[in-house]
XYZ file of C-alpha atoms in Angstrom:
196
model
C 1.105 -1.388 18.448
C 2.030 -4.189 16.076
C 1.374 -3.783 12.345
C 1.619 -6.058 9.312
C 2.786 -4.238 6.172
C 2.421 -6.116 2.921
C 1.989 -5.697 -0.821
C 4.436 -4.919 -3.611
C 7.797 -3.164 -4.043
C 6.494 0.176 -2.749
C 6.169 -1.498 0.682
C 9.164 -3.842 0.224
C 11.987 -1.591 -1.051
C 14.884 -0.716 1.251
C 16.283 2.206 -0.778
C 19.653 2.064 1.002
C 18.316 1.095 4.447
C 18.971 -2.279 6.098
C 15.206 -2.797 6.265
C 12.307 -1.603 4.109
C 12.334 2.197 3.891
C 8.720 2.425 5.075
C 9.543 0.371 8.203
C 12.409 2.721 9.040
C 10.295 5.851 8.553
C 7.390 4.525 10.609
C 9.628 3.398 13.500
C 11.449 6.734 13.530
C 8.104 8.475 14.076
C 6.580 5.883 16.438
C 9.348 4.380 18.549
C 7.292 1.563 20.098
C 5.776 0.400 16.805
C 6.464 -3.266 15.988
C 6.417 -4.138 12.269
C 6.163 -7.339 10.266
C 6.779 -6.671 6.551
C 5.932 -9.452 4.082
C 5.807 -7.339 0.896
C 7.138 -8.878 -2.331
C 8.559 -6.771 -5.163
C 6.831 -7.371 -8.502
C 3.744 -9.077 -7.040
C 0.312 -8.385 -8.528
C -3.130 -8.934 -6.987
C -3.546 -12.478 -8.361
C -0.151 -13.644 -7.105
C -0.784 -11.863 -3.802
C -4.055 -13.763 -3.364
C -2.306 -17.039 -4.263
C 0.296 -16.350 -1.539
C -2.160 -14.867 0.989
C -1.685 -17.683 3.486
C 2.091 -17.102 3.641
C 1.982 -13.288 3.434
C -0.944 -12.632 5.795
C -2.946 -15.521 7.222
C -0.110 -17.460 8.914
C 1.675 -14.343 10.215
C 1.330 -13.330 13.884
C -1.956 -11.550 14.573
C -1.347 -7.785 14.492
C -3.265 -4.719 15.673
C -3.516 -3.490 12.069
C -2.728 -4.612 8.537
C -1.678 -2.285 5.704
C -1.786 -3.496 2.082
C -0.641 -1.812 -1.130
C -1.249 -3.872 -4.287
C -2.055 -2.767 -7.836
C 1.160 -1.134 -9.015
C 2.013 -4.200 -11.110
C -1.573 -4.966 -12.163
C -1.871 -1.702 -14.070
C 1.500 -1.774 -15.874
C 0.636 -1.911 -19.581
C 3.246 -4.592 -20.432
C 1.702 -7.081 -17.945
C -1.711 -5.576 -17.288
C -4.404 -7.381 -15.312
C -7.817 -6.265 -16.665
C -9.313 -3.733 -14.269
C -12.428 -5.764 -13.400
C -10.266 -8.849 -12.737
C -8.093 -6.662 -10.506
C -11.189 -5.608 -8.554
C -12.300 -9.254 -8.196
C -8.826 -10.181 -6.939
C -8.983 -7.368 -4.376
C -12.420 -8.602 -3.253
C -11.041 -12.134 -2.835
C -8.145 -10.759 -0.765
C -10.539 -8.636 1.318
C -12.967 -11.490 1.966
C -10.137 -13.747 3.159
C -8.643 -11.043 5.387
C -11.931 -10.266 7.181
C -11.861 -13.839 8.502
C -8.821 -12.777 10.551
C -9.000 -8.984 10.878
C -11.864 -6.773 11.955
C -12.463 -4.423 8.962
C -11.581 -1.285 10.970
C -8.058 -2.693 11.452
C -7.403 -3.006 7.703
C -5.891 -0.246 5.547
C -5.838 -0.531 1.748
C -3.564 1.856 -0.147
C -3.924 2.806 -3.798
C -0.994 2.393 -6.174
C 1.234 5.488 -6.217
C 1.249 8.268 -8.785
C 4.177 8.200 -11.228
C 6.514 10.651 -12.913
C 5.233 10.202 -16.467
C 8.433 11.666 -17.963
C 10.341 8.614 -16.722
C 7.655 5.932 -16.321
C 6.547 4.546 -19.684
C 4.305 1.587 -18.740
C 2.128 3.474 -16.238
C 0.234 6.772 -16.470
C -1.477 8.701 -13.690
C -4.812 8.356 -15.489
C -4.394 4.573 -15.427
C -3.205 4.626 -11.795
C -6.295 6.676 -10.821
C -8.657 4.171 -12.472
C -7.104 1.245 -10.553
C -7.022 3.339 -7.356
C -10.789 3.802 -7.748
C -11.245 0.008 -7.631
C -9.192 -0.184 -4.414
C -11.408 2.547 -2.961
C -14.580 0.672 -4.001
C -13.371 -2.528 -2.303
C -12.400 -0.541 0.829
C -15.894 0.935 1.003
C -17.537 -2.422 0.326
C -15.672 -4.097 3.207
C -15.525 -1.132 5.611
C -11.713 -0.850 5.444
C -9.655 2.301 5.850
C -8.398 3.681 2.530
C -5.427 5.838 1.568
C -5.551 7.393 -1.893
C -1.778 7.590 -2.294
C -2.108 8.549 -5.970
C -4.251 11.633 -5.244
C -2.156 12.615 -2.212
C 1.031 12.541 -4.290
C -0.551 14.618 -7.069
C -1.918 17.057 -4.470
C 1.538 17.357 -2.868
C 2.949 18.230 -6.300
C 6.439 17.816 -7.773
C 6.103 14.177 -8.847
C 9.667 14.321 -10.210
C 10.954 14.702 -6.644
C 8.355 12.411 -5.000
C 9.018 9.572 -7.471
C 12.811 9.835 -7.372
C 14.455 6.816 -5.776
C 17.590 4.762 -6.371
C 16.123 3.240 -9.549
C 15.095 6.698 -10.780
C 12.408 5.104 -12.978
C 9.551 7.454 -12.111
C 7.852 4.820 -9.952
C 10.063 3.575 -7.110
C 10.518 6.507 -4.787
C 13.100 7.511 -2.206
C 13.095 9.680 0.919
C 10.503 12.279 -0.166
C 7.961 9.729 -1.383
C 8.409 7.531 1.690
C 8.064 10.547 3.961
C 4.606 11.192 2.484
C 3.598 7.515 2.545
C 4.687 7.051 6.183
C 2.843 10.234 7.181
C -0.386 8.873 5.624
C 0.058 5.398 7.129
C 0.847 6.793 10.610
C -2.310 8.884 10.495
C -4.415 5.750 9.855
C -2.555 3.681 12.476
C -3.083 6.380 15.130
C -6.786 6.416 14.206
C -6.981 2.603 14.499
C -5.224 2.716 17.896
C -7.556 5.467 19.135
C -10.658 3.607 17.908
C -9.558 0.392 19.617
C -9.384 2.216 22.958
C -13.011 3.367 22.769
């Protein structure tokens, strides 16, 4: 299976690896998985849409595409209004369905944060933006991963959100372990569905 991973720093960060941490985790658990990763740290939904051709549309066709955007849209010091964020996500979705069958697309919510360390994002704010990602997923028939809820459910956000930056947002091994587990589950489902 060949997958395109894209979005913001949560998908892009290497965290000490020679490749993005998520790539490494996914390949360790699925040895034959081929990955293209076009994620850009700091990107928001508007900039992502502006660069959609480069990041998605001109890339090799893959068996699945996984997108995580919104982390930067909700940050209070550079916030994109929530309804504009939803419109941006709809624009991204409508462009992607020209290339990818909806059941091969996975949208991921922004991650939960450790509020003791993260001062421009709160979990209440993350949840409200996550809801918009879920609405767009439903509207277009995409798969959806509520990373925010899954992290809160797993508990111990201090550990989950602890990465090299230690800023309460960019996570390390524990956070990536959870994210890769959730992504693998969806990819296995997509592979199984494509064989029917």
